[in-house]
Short mmCIF file of C-alpha atoms in Angstrom, two decimals:
data_model
loop_
_atom_site.label_atom_id
_atom_site.label_comp_id
_atom_site.label_asym_id
_atom_site.label_seq_id
_atom_site.Cartn_x
_atom_site.Cartn_y
_atom_site.Cartn_z
CA MET A 1 30.95 7.04 36.80
CA GLN A 2 32.67 7.38 40.18
CA ASP A 3 35.47 5.27 41.62
CA HIS A 4 35.52 3.94 45.19
CA GLY A 5 36.87 7.27 46.44
CA GLY A 6 33.95 9.22 44.96
CA ASN A 7 36.04 10.71 42.12
CA THR A 8 34.62 10.96 38.61
CA MET A 9 36.01 8.30 36.29
CA GLN A 10 35.93 8.63 32.50
CA ILE A 11 34.81 5.48 30.71
CA ILE A 12 36.36 4.84 27.30
CA PRO A 13 34.53 2.10 25.36
CA VAL A 14 36.91 -0.13 23.39
CA TYR A 15 35.73 -2.65 20.80
CA VAL A 16 38.38 -5.26 19.99
CA VAL A 17 37.50 -6.71 16.58
CA VAL A 18 38.50 -10.36 16.20
CA PRO A 19 38.70 -11.46 12.53
CA PRO A 20 39.16 -15.03 11.24
CA HIS A 21 42.61 -16.54 11.87
CA ILE A 22 43.46 -13.85 14.37
CA LEU A 23 47.06 -13.34 15.49
CA LEU A 24 46.72 -13.83 19.24
CA LEU A 25 49.55 -11.43 20.07
CA ASP A 26 47.66 -8.68 18.22
CA VAL A 27 44.91 -9.08 20.81
CA ALA A 28 46.82 -10.06 23.94
CA GLY A 29 49.54 -7.38 23.81
CA PRO A 30 47.38 -4.25 23.36
CA VAL A 31 44.57 -5.44 25.64
CA GLU A 32 47.03 -6.37 28.39
CA VAL A 33 48.23 -2.75 28.25
CA LEU A 34 44.62 -1.60 28.74
CA ARG A 35 44.05 -4.06 31.58
CA ARG A 36 47.12 -2.78 33.40
CA ALA A 37 46.13 0.81 32.71
CA ASN A 38 42.86 0.16 34.55
CA ALA A 39 44.85 -1.18 37.50
CA GLU A 40 47.42 1.65 37.52
CA GLN A 41 45.06 4.64 37.77
CA ASN A 42 41.46 5.65 38.51
CA ALA A 43 40.89 8.63 36.21
CA ILE A 44 40.09 6.56 33.10
CA ARG A 45 38.65 3.09 32.71
CA PHE A 46 39.05 1.27 29.42
CA ASP A 47 35.86 -0.77 29.01
CA TYR A 48 36.97 -3.29 26.41
CA ARG A 49 34.91 -6.04 24.83
CA PHE A 50 35.61 -8.51 22.06
CA VAL A 51 33.41 -8.44 18.95
CA SER A 52 33.35 -10.35 15.70
CA SER A 53 31.22 -11.38 12.74
CA SER A 54 31.13 -14.89 14.28
CA PRO A 55 30.74 -15.97 17.93
CA GLN A 56 33.97 -18.00 17.67
CA GLN A 57 37.20 -17.66 15.70
CA VAL A 58 40.22 -19.91 15.30
CA SER A 59 43.50 -18.16 16.05
CA SER A 60 46.84 -18.28 14.26
CA ILE A 61 48.08 -21.04 16.59
CA GLY A 62 44.93 -23.13 16.39
CA LEU A 63 43.49 -22.01 19.71
CA SER A 64 39.81 -21.10 19.48
CA VAL A 65 38.62 -17.71 20.69
CA ALA A 66 35.02 -18.07 21.88
CA GLY A 67 32.32 -15.96 23.52
CA LEU A 68 32.70 -13.13 21.03
CA GLU A 69 29.94 -10.52 20.98
CA PRO A 70 28.16 -9.52 17.75
CA LEU A 71 29.33 -6.44 15.89
CA PRO A 72 27.33 -3.51 17.33
CA GLU A 73 25.18 -1.54 14.92
CA VAL A 74 26.06 1.79 16.55
CA LEU A 75 29.08 2.88 18.60
CA PRO A 76 29.05 5.51 21.34
CA ASP A 77 30.99 8.74 20.94
CA ASN A 78 34.68 8.55 21.85
CA ALA A 79 34.75 4.79 21.29
CA TYR A 80 37.95 3.09 20.17
CA ILE A 81 37.94 0.28 17.62
CA ILE A 82 40.95 -2.03 17.76
CA LEU A 83 41.11 -4.00 14.52
CA CYS A 84 43.53 -6.90 14.90
CA GLY A 85 45.60 -8.69 12.25
CA THR A 86 45.33 -12.14 10.74
CA ILE A 87 47.37 -14.82 9.06
CA THR A 88 46.73 -16.41 5.70
CA ALA A 89 43.98 -19.00 6.09
CA PRO A 90 45.21 -22.63 6.17
CA ALA A 91 44.35 -24.65 3.06
CA GLU A 92 41.81 -26.78 4.95
CA ALA A 93 40.03 -23.77 6.49
CA ALA A 94 36.88 -22.15 5.22
CA ASP A 95 37.35 -19.12 2.98
CA PRO A 96 37.57 -16.09 5.32
CA GLU A 97 36.93 -13.61 2.50
CA PRO A 98 33.19 -13.16 3.21
CA GLU A 99 33.95 -12.33 6.86
CA TYR A 100 36.67 -9.86 5.89
CA ALA A 101 34.16 -8.16 3.57
CA ALA A 102 31.55 -8.14 6.35
CA LEU A 103 34.02 -6.55 8.80
CA ALA A 104 34.96 -3.87 6.24
CA ALA A 105 31.28 -3.13 5.58
CA TRP A 106 30.59 -2.90 9.31
CA LEU A 107 33.53 -0.55 9.89
CA LYS A 108 32.40 1.68 7.05
CA SER A 109 28.91 1.88 8.56
CA VAL A 110 29.93 2.70 12.16
CA PHE A 111 33.03 4.85 11.68
CA ARG A 112 32.50 8.59 12.10
CA PRO A 113 34.56 11.59 13.30
CA SER A 114 33.99 10.92 17.03
CA ILE A 115 35.30 7.33 16.73
CA HIS A 116 38.98 6.37 17.00
CA LEU A 117 40.38 3.54 14.89
CA VAL A 118 43.42 1.49 15.92
CA THR A 119 44.70 -1.13 13.46
CA ILE A 120 47.22 -3.76 14.47
CA CYS A 121 49.41 -5.37 11.81
CA SER A 122 47.36 -6.58 8.81
CA GLY A 123 44.15 -5.30 10.41
CA ALA A 124 44.96 -2.20 8.34
CA LEU A 125 43.98 -4.15 5.20
CA ILE A 126 40.40 -4.58 6.44
CA ALA A 127 40.27 -0.89 7.37
CA ALA A 128 41.60 0.01 3.93
CA ARG A 129 38.76 -1.93 2.31
CA ALA A 130 36.35 0.27 4.25
CA GLY A 131 38.05 3.36 2.80
CA VAL A 132 38.78 4.89 6.20
CA PHE A 133 42.47 5.47 5.43
CA ASP A 134 41.79 7.41 2.22
CA GLY A 135 43.56 10.74 2.52
CA TYR A 136 45.35 9.71 5.73
CA ALA A 137 48.77 8.35 6.67
CA CYS A 138 48.95 4.73 7.82
CA THR A 139 51.21 1.69 8.02
CA THR A 140 51.09 -2.08 8.42
CA HIS A 141 53.37 -5.12 8.59
CA ALA A 142 56.28 -4.87 6.13
CA LEU A 143 54.99 -7.95 4.28
CA SER A 144 51.58 -6.30 3.77
CA VAL A 145 52.65 -2.77 2.80
CA ASP A 146 52.37 -3.35 -0.95
CA GLU A 147 48.93 -4.92 -0.53
CA LEU A 148 47.83 -1.97 1.60
CA ARG A 149 48.95 0.43 -1.13
CA ALA A 150 47.04 -1.57 -3.73
CA ILE A 151 43.82 -1.63 -1.65
CA ALA A 152 44.05 2.02 -0.59
CA PRO A 153 45.77 4.03 -3.34
CA ALA A 154 44.32 7.23 -1.84
CA ALA A 155 46.05 6.60 1.50
CA ARG A 156 49.59 7.70 2.36
CA VAL A 157 51.19 4.38 3.31
CA LEU A 158 54.43 4.81 5.28
CA ASP A 159 57.25 2.26 5.42
CA ASN A 160 59.51 1.36 8.31
CA ARG A 161 57.34 2.75 11.09
CA LEU A 162 56.43 1.22 14.43
CA PHE A 163 53.12 3.01 14.24
CA VAL A 164 51.48 6.02 12.64
CA GLU A 165 49.03 8.50 14.16
CA ASP A 166 46.96 10.67 11.85
CA GLY A 167 44.00 12.36 13.49
CA GLU A 168 41.65 9.74 14.90
CA ARG A 169 43.35 6.94 12.94
CA TYR A 170 46.19 4.91 14.42
CA SER A 171 47.96 2.06 12.66
CA SER A 172 50.85 -0.17 13.70
CA ALA A 173 53.29 -2.40 11.91
CA GLY A 174 53.90 -6.04 12.71
CA ILE A 175 52.45 -7.91 15.66
CA SER A 176 54.36 -6.71 18.78
CA THR A 177 54.15 -3.07 17.65
CA GLY A 178 50.50 -3.16 18.70
CA THR A 179 51.83 -3.07 22.25
CA ASP A 180 54.02 -0.06 21.39
CA LEU A 181 51.04 1.76 19.92
CA MET A 182 48.82 1.00 22.90
CA LEU A 183 51.49 2.26 25.32
CA HIS A 184 51.60 5.45 23.28
CA LEU A 185 47.82 5.82 23.50
CA VAL A 186 47.74 5.11 27.23
CA ALA A 187 50.48 7.71 27.79
CA LYS A 188 48.43 10.20 25.80
CA LEU A 189 45.09 9.43 27.50
CA THR A 190 46.38 8.98 31.07
CA SER A 191 50.02 9.98 31.62
CA PRO A 192 53.55 8.94 30.60
CA VAL A 193 54.12 7.65 34.15
CA VAL A 194 51.22 5.19 33.85
CA ALA A 195 52.51 3.95 30.50
CA LEU A 196 56.02 3.71 31.88
CA ASN A 197 54.83 1.54 34.78
CA ILE A 198 52.97 -0.73 32.37
CA ALA A 199 56.03 -1.05 30.14
CA ARG A 200 58.14 -2.02 33.14
CA TYR A 201 55.51 -4.53 34.28
CA MET A 202 55.35 -6.10 30.81
CA VAL A 203 59.15 -5.99 30.49
CA VAL A 204 59.00 -4.15 27.19
CA TYR A 205 60.60 -0.99 25.90
CA MET A 206 58.35 2.06 25.84
CA ARG A 207 58.72 3.88 22.54
CA ARG A 208 56.97 7.22 22.45
CA THR A 209 56.95 7.88 18.71
CA GLY A 210 56.24 5.63 15.77
CA SER A 211 59.23 6.88 13.82
CA ASP A 212 61.80 6.01 16.48
CA PRO A 213 63.02 2.39 16.31
CA GLN A 214 65.35 2.76 19.26
CA PHE A 215 64.40 2.24 22.88
CA SER A 216 62.78 5.20 24.47
CA PRO A 217 64.44 8.04 26.38
CA TRP A 218 61.43 7.78 28.71
CA LEU A 219 63.14 4.66 30.04
CA ASN A 220 66.68 6.02 29.87
CA GLY A 221 68.32 6.20 33.29
CA ARG A 222 65.67 3.94 34.86
CA ASN A 223 67.77 0.80 35.17
CA HIS A 224 68.19 1.16 38.94
CA ILE A 225 66.18 0.32 42.05
CA HIS A 226 66.58 3.46 44.14
CA PRO A 227 62.98 4.43 45.16
CA ALA A 228 63.71 8.09 45.89
CA ILE A 229 65.33 8.66 42.50
CA HIS A 230 62.42 6.85 40.83
CA ARG A 231 60.04 9.26 42.61
CA VAL A 232 61.99 12.22 41.27
CA GLN A 233 62.02 10.77 37.74
CA ASP A 234 58.29 10.02 37.91
CA ALA A 235 57.61 13.64 38.89
CA ILE A 236 59.67 14.96 35.98
CA ILE A 237 58.03 12.61 33.47
CA ALA A 238 54.54 13.46 34.74
CA ASP A 239 55.13 17.19 34.07
CA PRO A 240 58.21 17.80 31.90
CA ALA A 241 57.23 21.38 31.08
CA ARG A 242 57.20 22.48 34.71
CA ASN A 243 59.95 24.89 35.76
CA TRP A 244 61.58 22.37 38.09
CA SER A 245 64.10 23.57 40.65
CA LEU A 246 66.58 21.29 42.37
CA ALA A 247 64.98 22.21 45.70
CA GLU A 248 61.52 21.05 44.51
CA LEU A 249 62.90 17.80 43.17
CA ALA A 250 64.92 17.22 46.33
CA ASP A 251 61.71 17.65 48.37
CA THR A 252 59.99 15.12 46.09
CA GLY A 253 62.74 12.62 46.87
CA PHE A 254 62.80 13.54 50.59
CA MET A 255 66.47 14.46 50.53
CA SER A 256 68.79 17.44 50.40
CA VAL A 257 69.74 19.13 47.13
CA ARG A 258 73.32 17.96 47.55
CA ASN A 259 72.25 14.37 48.18
CA LEU A 260 69.86 14.45 45.20
CA SER A 261 72.60 15.64 42.85
CA ARG A 262 75.00 12.97 44.07
CA LEU A 263 72.53 10.08 44.08
CA PHE A 264 70.91 11.01 40.77
CA LEU A 265 74.23 10.96 38.93
CA GLU A 266 75.28 7.78 40.72
CA GLN A 267 72.06 5.89 39.88
CA THR A 268 71.29 7.21 36.40
CA GLU A 269 74.70 8.31 35.08
CA LEU A 270 73.02 11.63 34.23
CA THR A 271 72.86 14.96 36.03
CA VAL A 272 69.40 16.12 37.10
CA ASN A 273 69.50 18.94 34.55
CA ALA A 274 70.55 16.59 31.75
CA TYR A 275 67.71 14.24 32.62
CA VAL A 276 65.13 17.05 32.64
CA ASN A 277 66.39 18.24 29.24
CA LEU A 278 66.30 14.70 27.85
CA ILE A 279 62.67 14.25 28.87
CA ARG A 280 61.73 17.69 27.54
CA ILE A 281 63.40 17.00 24.21
CA THR A 282 61.58 13.68 24.03
CA LEU A 283 58.27 15.45 24.67
CA ALA A 284 59.13 18.13 22.09
CA LYS A 285 59.93 15.39 19.59
CA ASP A 286 56.56 13.78 20.23
CA ILE A 287 54.69 17.08 19.77
CA LEU A 288 56.75 17.92 16.68
CA THR A 289 55.89 14.58 15.08
CA ASN A 290 52.19 14.54 15.94
CA SER A 291 51.11 18.18 15.56
CA SER A 292 51.43 21.20 13.30
CA LEU A 293 52.35 23.62 16.11
CA ASP A 294 55.12 26.13 15.44
CA MET A 295 58.45 25.95 17.27
CA GLU A 296 57.60 28.63 19.83
CA ASN A 297 54.47 26.76 20.93
CA ILE A 298 56.32 23.44 21.00
CA ALA A 299 59.05 25.02 23.13
CA GLU A 300 56.48 26.40 25.57
CA LYS A 301 54.59 23.10 25.86
CA SER A 302 57.77 21.10 26.44
CA GLY A 303 59.29 23.40 29.06
CA PHE A 304 61.83 25.47 27.13
CA THR A 305 62.01 29.24 27.47
CA SER A 306 62.05 29.83 23.71
CA ALA A 307 62.38 28.13 20.34
CA ARG A 308 66.05 29.12 20.37
CA HIS A 309 66.51 27.37 23.72
CA LEU A 310 64.76 24.27 22.35
CA ARG A 311 66.97 24.20 19.25
CA ARG A 312 70.13 24.59 21.34
CA VAL A 313 69.26 21.63 23.57
CA TRP A 314 67.90 19.64 20.60
CA ALA A 315 71.28 19.88 18.87
CA LYS A 316 72.86 17.93 21.76
CA TYR A 317 70.67 14.91 20.98
CA HIS A 318 69.95 15.13 17.24
CA ASP A 319 72.13 15.90 14.22
CA MET A 320 69.07 16.95 12.22
CA PRO A 321 67.33 20.29 13.01
CA PRO A 322 63.75 20.03 14.35
CA ASN A 323 62.01 21.23 11.18
CA ASP A 324 63.99 18.78 9.02
CA TYR A 325 63.12 16.00 11.48
CA ARG A 326 59.43 16.93 11.21
CA ARG A 327 59.51 16.76 7.41
CA LEU A 328 61.27 13.39 7.48
CA SER A 329 58.83 12.00 10.05
CA ALA A 330 55.90 13.12 7.91
CA GLY A 331 57.37 11.25 4.96
CA HIS A 332 57.85 14.36 2.88
#
């Protein structure tokens, strides 16, 4: 598909699965991220649709969700399934168990290696019934972790995580973390700058890794309104591994090197070099957590001259060495 400028646009089909007694925030948060992603850039379009075992579902707050499409029998390659969470059915409501079983059976029938699964909150329990987490790491809401372990004893269920990525399977913890996970996916599929703009629009913190409960370094030093410094920061975030010079960054901000150094420190309370290193370490941390690459390759991909250089800068931000951090993040 081409956009209005004649450029090729990649279409990513997204199927948002709406179970009985859906938690509305599980749907609204992640899909709002996708809607904004479509507005922020033209390289990728997220073609999302809402599917269910019934044409209408009642949400957690009593609001009905109607116009739901049937569950498709076959999914296209590179499709994403977003499986949202639920609440316990009210006493007066019909038993949702048959629909949960139907959703699990459907997921088992359509899931294959070219499909990506995203579970929000207790949506992981339905996925676990389908067996798709067997042999993989996953998480869910803290109140559902024990149930997830019971349903999927062959899965590696992780506690105290915002979200977990393991191959083509993504799972998030409670409710609002679905937004965190979707920002992570959008950053991965488009760029960190796009995800950063969405996070600012939605007035949420952008957390890059599921193991980090603190607000993201990607947003550190952004609490200012100076447009030239924002341009410089956007350039750095878009390509942290680039061998940036002060002269290049000054040109990006349409100012002199001296003015850039002064204004950057004034607006962000960081030097330009410190900011570049912070973003590179954040990228290295993301690669370290979500890949099996060795330290030399991680250093190269995140803009450091060597693994030794990476470790030296890393030590300024983390007490734990990179390899120990990787083992802890993997739950070993």
